[in-house]
Amino acid sequence: MKYSFLIFAAMMTLLSCGNTGGTADKNSVNASYQTAPAVITTNGVEADAKLSVTANGTMLKLEIKVKNISQNSITLDPSMISLYADSIMNTIYDLSGGGSGIVAGKDVSITVYFKPVNDPYMMQKYNLPGDMEKSYSLPISFVIDDKEMPVSEASIQFTMTDADYEKYIAEFGIDNSVKGFELSVNNQAFIDGQSKYMVEKHMLAKCEHDNEGTQHSHEGDTNSCVNVSGNEIISENLMIKMIGYQAGKDLYIYFRVISRMPDELVIDPKLFEIRAGDGKYAPANDPLKDLTDNKIENGKLILGLNERAELLFRYTPGAFPYTLAWDLNGFTTSKGTPVFFGPVSFTNTGIK
């Protein structure tokens, strides 16, 4: 089973930078950076750029204009555009306009968008990018000559004023407001309960043994098909990583799931209720609204063999108890049988 977890961890890492954001306007400016120099002139290239925070504080919009003041042709290559904050390199999330050859005396403009990873810890743990940095730099190595070499390694610097940065943090900052809710189940009790449930519901198929290259059906060895490690659960051929966090007055639960089930996995968001104190709360958002590559039928997400998804649930419980329960009834087979025997619990760690 340990090999299954190693494979699972690698797959989850590949998913960790997926988009769980909303559909806020990527062109609606929330804050702007000052540019230095305002125009950079080097090796036959004149370039200027503007950087701004958009989409309710979740994206960076970079507007670039490059003019060829040499006697030779040059090219603007979007694939080479990167935005740096200290040692972190951010690559393009989206763009408007494409690469173009620029003949002598002409110019070209392009707008690109970033969803920068500003805090690797926050991204790894909560799939949150962290607050925007106060400063970024843009090497103009994306302008290349006719030998496909960068015309210059010079950089444009972007810095937000203290006043503007404080205003941005006050309105959109999340680093100081996030408090974590960790998955907190009795591992052995969960394994025993889930294993017994799968036998009763005839849900066992195949799973791998340690140190064996073949797969076997399990009747008496069901525990080897279920495991819990940190915020990760494997149940038969369903692999889930889930994490909760409080941000302001809202509670979020984010999960990534990979289905190895031979049957279709049905995910019904409205059934993922939380129990906080004496109250029971349904999701306050539609976790499916931003999914474009998955099959959705009647408000339910359908995952086939080897398919995966990421969902973010938002709740407004009003109060945040030390421990809360999260119903997993939203995971069912195509016949409507719940995949899990009961809810899981989360504990408020009080820190991000």
Short mmCIF file of C-alpha atoms in Angstrom, two decimals:
data_model
loop_
_atom_site.label_atom_id
_atom_site.label_comp_id
_atom_site.label_asym_id
_atom_site.label_seq_id
_atom_site.Cartn_x
_atom_site.Cartn_y
_atom_site.Cartn_z
CA MET A 1 0.00 0.00 0.00
CA LYS A 2 2.92 2.36 0.63
CA TYR A 3 3.69 2.41 -3.08
CA SER A 4 0.13 3.50 -3.83
CA PHE A 5 0.62 6.46 -1.50
CA LEU A 6 3.89 7.45 -3.17
CA ILE A 7 2.21 7.45 -6.58
CA PHE A 8 -0.75 9.35 -5.13
CA ALA A 9 1.52 12.03 -3.63
CA ALA A 10 3.25 12.58 -6.95
CA MET A 11 -0.07 12.94 -8.77
CA MET A 12 -1.38 15.38 -6.19
CA THR A 13 1.75 17.50 -6.57
CA LEU A 14 1.05 17.79 -10.29
CA LEU A 15 -2.45 19.00 -9.50
CA SER A 16 -1.41 21.51 -6.84
CA CYS A 17 -1.33 24.54 -9.11
CA GLY A 18 -4.76 23.99 -10.58
CA ASN A 19 -7.23 26.80 -10.80
CA THR A 20 -9.71 26.99 -7.96
CA GLY A 21 -10.40 30.69 -8.25
CA GLY A 22 -13.58 32.38 -9.26
CA THR A 23 -14.49 34.23 -12.41
CA ALA A 24 -13.61 37.76 -11.27
CA ASP A 25 -12.79 40.21 -14.06
CA LYS A 26 -9.13 39.82 -14.97
CA ASN A 27 -9.08 43.36 -16.40
CA SER A 28 -10.61 45.10 -13.38
CA VAL A 29 -7.65 46.84 -11.72
CA ASN A 30 -7.43 46.60 -7.92
CA ALA A 31 -3.93 48.04 -7.43
CA SER A 32 -1.06 49.25 -9.63
CA TYR A 33 2.72 49.06 -9.52
CA GLN A 34 5.18 51.81 -10.36
CA THR A 35 7.62 50.95 -13.17
CA ALA A 36 11.37 51.62 -13.19
CA PRO A 37 12.66 52.52 -15.61
CA ALA A 38 9.52 53.85 -17.27
CA VAL A 39 11.06 52.91 -20.62
CA ILE A 40 14.08 50.65 -21.00
CA THR A 41 16.33 51.08 -24.05
CA THR A 42 19.00 48.49 -24.70
CA ASN A 43 20.64 46.77 -27.69
CA GLY A 44 18.24 48.16 -30.28
CA VAL A 45 15.10 47.53 -28.21
CA GLU A 46 12.80 50.02 -26.53
CA ALA A 47 10.41 48.40 -24.04
CA ASP A 48 7.91 49.62 -21.51
CA ALA A 49 5.44 47.73 -19.33
CA LYS A 50 2.65 48.21 -16.79
CA LEU A 51 1.78 45.78 -13.98
CA SER A 52 -1.45 45.76 -11.99
CA VAL A 53 -3.38 43.54 -9.59
CA THR A 54 -6.75 42.42 -10.99
CA ALA A 55 -9.56 39.90 -10.52
CA ASN A 56 -10.29 40.72 -6.87
CA GLY A 57 -6.64 40.49 -5.93
CA THR A 58 -6.02 37.06 -7.49
CA MET A 59 -4.20 37.89 -10.74
CA LEU A 60 -1.50 40.13 -12.15
CA LYS A 61 -2.04 41.86 -15.48
CA LEU A 62 1.13 42.74 -17.41
CA GLU A 63 0.93 45.04 -20.43
CA ILE A 64 4.07 45.11 -22.58
CA LYS A 65 5.05 47.25 -25.56
CA VAL A 66 8.26 46.56 -27.51
CA LYS A 67 9.66 48.78 -30.25
CA ASN A 68 12.45 47.76 -32.61
CA ILE A 69 14.90 50.68 -32.91
CA SER A 70 17.61 48.55 -34.51
CA GLN A 71 18.21 47.80 -38.20
CA ASN A 72 17.48 44.09 -37.77
CA SER A 73 14.31 42.07 -37.21
CA ILE A 74 13.51 40.92 -33.69
CA THR A 75 10.77 38.74 -32.21
CA LEU A 76 8.65 38.92 -29.07
CA ASP A 77 8.27 35.35 -27.75
CA PRO A 78 5.45 35.06 -25.13
CA SER A 79 6.70 31.65 -23.96
CA MET A 80 9.79 33.38 -22.61
CA ILE A 81 7.90 35.93 -20.48
CA SER A 82 8.40 35.33 -16.75
CA LEU A 83 7.76 37.49 -13.73
CA TYR A 84 10.09 37.13 -10.75
CA ALA A 85 9.69 37.78 -7.03
CA ASP A 86 12.93 36.99 -5.23
CA SER A 87 13.77 33.45 -6.36
CA ILE A 88 10.23 32.51 -7.45
CA MET A 89 9.58 32.47 -11.19
CA ASN A 90 5.99 32.90 -12.37
CA THR A 91 4.97 31.87 -15.87
CA ILE A 92 2.00 33.03 -17.92
CA TYR A 93 -1.49 31.91 -16.97
CA ASP A 94 -3.26 33.56 -19.93
CA LEU A 95 -2.50 36.07 -22.69
CA SER A 96 -4.13 38.43 -25.14
CA GLY A 97 -2.23 38.70 -28.41
CA GLY A 98 0.61 36.49 -29.51
CA GLY A 99 4.25 36.48 -30.43
CA SER A 100 5.26 38.57 -33.38
CA GLY A 101 8.22 39.47 -35.51
CA ILE A 102 9.05 43.17 -35.27
CA VAL A 103 10.75 44.79 -38.23
CA ALA A 104 12.95 47.86 -37.84
CA GLY A 105 11.03 50.93 -36.68
CA LYS A 106 7.86 49.05 -35.73
CA ASP A 107 6.39 48.05 -32.36
CA VAL A 108 4.12 45.36 -30.96
CA SER A 109 2.02 45.15 -27.80
CA ILE A 110 0.89 42.15 -25.74
CA THR A 111 -1.08 41.66 -22.52
CA VAL A 112 -0.38 38.66 -20.32
CA TYR A 113 -1.86 37.46 -17.04
CA PHE A 114 -0.29 35.67 -14.10
CA LYS A 115 -1.60 33.75 -11.12
CA PRO A 116 1.63 34.01 -9.17
CA VAL A 117 2.68 31.64 -6.41
CA ASN A 118 3.76 34.15 -3.80
CA ASP A 119 3.85 31.76 -0.85
CA PRO A 120 4.87 28.17 -1.75
CA TYR A 121 3.82 26.94 1.71
CA MET A 122 0.30 28.33 1.30
CA MET A 123 0.04 26.88 -2.20
CA GLN A 124 1.21 23.44 -1.16
CA LYS A 125 -1.04 23.27 1.89
CA TYR A 126 -4.18 25.19 0.94
CA ASN A 127 -3.87 25.75 -2.82
CA LEU A 128 -3.76 29.47 -2.00
CA PRO A 129 -1.13 31.61 -3.74
CA GLY A 130 -0.58 34.00 -0.84
CA ASP A 131 -0.58 37.79 -0.95
CA MET A 132 0.92 39.57 -3.95
CA GLU A 133 4.50 40.70 -3.45
CA LYS A 134 5.32 44.36 -3.11
CA SER A 135 7.91 44.08 -5.91
CA TYR A 136 8.39 42.03 -9.08
CA SER A 137 10.94 42.07 -11.88
CA LEU A 138 10.55 41.36 -15.60
CA PRO A 139 13.64 40.32 -17.60
CA ILE A 140 13.24 41.37 -21.23
CA SER A 141 14.90 38.17 -22.42
CA PHE A 142 11.60 37.39 -24.18
CA VAL A 143 12.78 39.67 -27.01
CA ILE A 144 15.03 37.60 -29.25
CA ASP A 145 17.18 38.38 -32.28
CA ASP A 146 17.39 36.64 -35.65
CA LYS A 147 19.72 34.06 -34.10
CA GLU A 148 17.06 33.20 -31.50
CA MET A 149 19.12 34.69 -28.70
CA PRO A 150 17.84 37.23 -26.11
CA VAL A 151 18.78 40.73 -27.15
CA SER A 152 19.33 41.69 -23.51
CA GLU A 153 19.21 40.37 -19.94
CA ALA A 154 18.12 43.76 -18.56
CA SER A 155 15.03 43.86 -16.34
CA ILE A 156 12.10 46.15 -15.65
CA GLN A 157 11.27 46.58 -11.96
CA PHE A 158 7.75 46.95 -10.56
CA THR A 159 7.13 48.28 -7.04
CA MET A 160 3.93 49.18 -5.23
CA THR A 161 4.04 52.22 -2.95
CA ASP A 162 3.68 51.62 0.79
CA ALA A 163 0.27 53.28 0.84
CA ASP A 164 -1.05 51.31 -2.15
CA TYR A 165 0.31 48.03 -0.77
CA GLU A 166 -1.30 48.60 2.62
CA LYS A 167 -4.60 49.33 0.87
CA TYR A 168 -4.28 46.16 -1.23
CA ILE A 169 -3.53 44.03 1.85
CA ALA A 170 -6.44 45.55 3.76
CA GLU A 171 -8.90 44.72 0.98
CA PHE A 172 -7.54 41.53 -0.54
CA GLY A 173 -4.83 40.16 1.78
CA ILE A 174 -5.24 36.58 3.01
CA ASP A 175 -1.91 35.61 4.59
CA ASN A 176 -2.77 36.99 8.03
CA SER A 177 -6.40 35.88 8.05
CA VAL A 178 -6.05 32.19 7.18
CA LYS A 179 -6.49 29.66 9.99
CA GLY A 180 -6.16 26.01 9.18
CA PHE A 181 -8.59 23.15 9.77
CA GLU A 182 -6.75 19.83 9.61
CA LEU A 183 -8.32 16.46 8.87
CA SER A 184 -8.54 14.77 12.27
CA VAL A 185 -9.90 11.26 12.24
CA ASN A 186 -8.98 8.25 14.29
CA ASN A 187 -7.03 6.52 11.55
CA GLN A 188 -7.63 2.94 12.65
CA ALA A 189 -11.30 3.52 13.46
CA PHE A 190 -11.80 5.09 10.02
CA ILE A 191 -9.95 2.26 8.28
CA ASP A 192 -11.98 -0.38 10.14
CA GLY A 193 -15.30 1.40 9.58
CA GLN A 194 -14.68 2.07 5.90
CA SER A 195 -13.39 -1.44 5.28
CA LYS A 196 -16.46 -3.01 6.90
CA TYR A 197 -18.74 -0.69 4.93
CA MET A 198 -17.12 -1.63 1.60
CA VAL A 199 -17.63 -5.33 2.34
CA GLU A 200 -21.28 -4.77 3.26
CA LYS A 201 -21.91 -2.75 0.09
CA HIS A 202 -19.93 -5.15 -2.12
CA MET A 203 -17.71 -2.28 -3.20
CA LEU A 204 -14.39 -4.11 -3.16
CA ALA A 205 -12.63 -4.46 -6.48
CA LYS A 206 -8.86 -4.61 -6.61
CA CYS A 207 -5.99 -2.88 -4.90
CA GLU A 208 -2.27 -3.38 -4.65
CA HIS A 209 -0.29 -5.17 -1.97
CA ASP A 210 3.11 -3.96 -0.85
CA ASN A 211 5.98 -5.69 -2.64
CA GLU A 212 3.73 -7.32 -5.19
CA GLY A 213 3.45 -6.47 -8.85
CA THR A 214 0.00 -7.97 -9.32
CA GLN A 215 -3.43 -6.95 -8.14
CA HIS A 216 -5.72 -9.13 -6.08
CA SER A 217 -9.29 -9.12 -4.94
CA HIS A 218 -9.65 -8.65 -1.19
CA GLU A 219 -12.28 -10.22 0.96
CA GLY A 220 -10.49 -10.83 4.26
CA ASP A 221 -7.75 -8.23 3.79
CA THR A 222 -9.87 -5.13 3.29
CA ASN A 223 -7.76 -2.87 5.50
CA SER A 224 -5.00 -2.90 2.88
CA CYS A 225 -7.43 -1.10 0.57
CA VAL A 226 -8.02 1.81 2.95
CA ASN A 227 -5.48 4.20 4.39
CA VAL A 228 -5.24 7.62 5.99
CA SER A 229 -2.11 9.75 6.00
CA GLY A 230 -2.24 13.37 7.14
CA ASN A 231 -4.87 15.07 4.97
CA GLU A 232 -4.98 12.23 2.45
CA ILE A 233 -7.41 9.33 2.26
CA ILE A 234 -7.28 6.30 -0.01
CA SER A 235 -10.36 4.15 -0.08
CA GLU A 236 -10.12 1.30 -2.57
CA ASN A 237 -9.47 3.12 -5.85
CA LEU A 238 -10.49 6.59 -4.71
CA MET A 239 -7.72 8.98 -3.70
CA ILE A 240 -8.55 12.26 -1.95
CA LYS A 241 -6.57 15.07 -0.38
CA MET A 242 -8.67 17.53 1.63
CA ILE A 243 -7.87 20.59 3.69
CA GLY A 244 -9.98 23.20 5.45
CA TYR A 245 -9.26 26.79 6.35
CA GLN A 246 -10.98 29.86 7.72
CA ALA A 247 -10.54 33.16 5.87
CA GLY A 248 -12.41 36.05 7.42
CA LYS A 249 -16.00 35.01 8.13
CA ASP A 250 -15.96 32.12 5.67
CA LEU A 251 -14.90 28.50 6.01
CA TYR A 252 -13.40 26.75 2.98
CA ILE A 253 -12.84 23.08 2.32
CA TYR A 254 -10.74 22.24 -0.68
CA PHE A 255 -10.19 18.77 -2.06
CA ARG A 256 -8.45 17.11 -4.96
CA VAL A 257 -9.65 13.69 -6.03
CA ILE A 258 -8.36 11.03 -8.41
CA SER A 259 -10.70 8.18 -9.29
CA ARG A 260 -9.36 4.75 -10.17
CA MET A 261 -12.81 3.28 -9.74
CA PRO A 262 -14.00 1.04 -12.58
CA ASP A 263 -17.48 2.50 -11.98
CA GLU A 264 -18.20 6.20 -12.48
CA LEU A 265 -17.77 8.38 -9.42
CA VAL A 266 -20.62 10.87 -8.93
CA ILE A 267 -19.94 14.05 -6.92
CA ASP A 268 -22.99 16.03 -5.79
CA PRO A 269 -21.77 19.30 -4.20
CA LYS A 270 -25.00 20.13 -2.35
CA LEU A 271 -24.64 17.00 -0.20
CA PHE A 272 -21.28 18.07 1.26
CA GLU A 273 -22.68 19.69 4.40
CA ILE A 274 -20.69 20.72 7.44
CA ARG A 275 -21.83 20.28 11.02
CA ALA A 276 -20.58 23.11 13.22
CA GLY A 277 -21.87 23.15 16.78
CA ASP A 278 -25.62 22.52 16.62
CA GLY A 279 -25.92 23.75 13.04
CA LYS A 280 -25.75 22.09 9.66
CA TYR A 281 -24.65 24.15 6.66
CA ALA A 282 -24.78 23.53 2.92
CA PRO A 283 -22.19 25.04 0.58
CA ALA A 284 -22.69 28.76 -0.01
CA ASN A 285 -21.08 28.58 -3.45
CA ASP A 286 -21.27 26.44 -6.57
CA PRO A 287 -17.99 24.46 -6.63
CA LEU A 288 -18.66 23.28 -10.19
CA LYS A 289 -19.12 26.65 -11.87
CA ASP A 290 -15.53 27.05 -13.03
CA LEU A 291 -15.01 23.49 -14.28
CA THR A 292 -14.69 23.35 -18.05
CA ASP A 293 -13.00 20.03 -18.76
CA ASN A 294 -15.18 17.72 -16.69
CA LYS A 295 -18.49 16.00 -17.32
CA ILE A 296 -21.37 17.63 -15.43
CA GLU A 297 -24.93 16.32 -15.45
CA ASN A 298 -27.86 17.76 -13.48
CA GLY A 299 -25.55 19.68 -11.17
CA LYS A 300 -23.37 16.65 -10.48
CA LEU A 301 -19.78 16.02 -11.48
CA ILE A 302 -19.12 12.66 -13.14
CA LEU A 303 -15.60 11.21 -13.03
CA GLY A 304 -14.64 8.19 -15.08
CA LEU A 305 -11.67 5.88 -14.70
CA ASN A 306 -8.39 7.81 -14.10
CA GLU A 307 -10.16 11.18 -14.11
CA ARG A 308 -9.52 13.83 -11.49
CA ALA A 309 -10.94 17.09 -10.21
CA GLU A 310 -10.37 19.91 -7.74
CA LEU A 311 -13.25 21.55 -5.87
CA LEU A 312 -13.45 24.40 -3.39
CA PHE A 313 -16.42 24.62 -1.02
CA ARG A 314 -17.30 27.80 0.87
CA TYR A 315 -19.45 27.79 4.01
CA THR A 316 -20.79 30.56 6.27
CA PRO A 317 -21.31 28.87 9.64
CA GLY A 318 -21.25 32.11 11.63
CA ALA A 319 -19.12 30.54 14.36
CA PHE A 320 -16.01 28.40 14.16
CA PRO A 321 -15.91 25.59 16.72
CA TYR A 322 -12.72 23.73 17.54
CA THR A 323 -13.97 20.65 15.70
CA LEU A 324 -16.44 20.30 12.86
CA ALA A 325 -17.74 17.39 10.81
CA TRP A 326 -17.91 17.23 7.01
CA ASP A 327 -20.41 14.92 5.37
CA LEU A 328 -19.05 12.84 2.50
CA ASN A 329 -22.48 11.78 1.21
CA GLY A 330 -21.74 13.68 -1.99
CA PHE A 331 -19.44 10.88 -3.15
CA THR A 332 -21.57 8.11 -4.69
CA THR A 333 -21.37 5.38 -7.28
CA SER A 334 -23.36 5.65 -10.50
CA LYS A 335 -26.11 3.65 -8.73
CA GLY A 336 -26.35 6.22 -5.93
CA THR A 337 -24.55 4.22 -3.24
CA PRO A 338 -22.50 6.48 -0.93
CA VAL A 339 -18.80 5.71 -1.23
CA PHE A 340 -18.01 6.50 2.42
CA PHE A 341 -19.57 5.12 5.57
CA GLY A 342 -19.76 8.43 7.40
CA PRO A 343 -18.42 11.97 7.82
CA VAL A 344 -14.89 13.04 8.61
CA SER A 345 -13.88 15.65 11.17
CA PHE A 346 -11.64 18.71 10.98
CA THR A 347 -9.86 20.38 13.87
CA ASN A 348 -9.13 24.10 14.04
CA THR A 349 -5.37 24.47 14.36
CA GLY A 350 -5.63 28.25 14.87
CA ILE A 351 -2.65 28.86 12.57
CA LYS A 352 -2.16 28.95 8.83
#
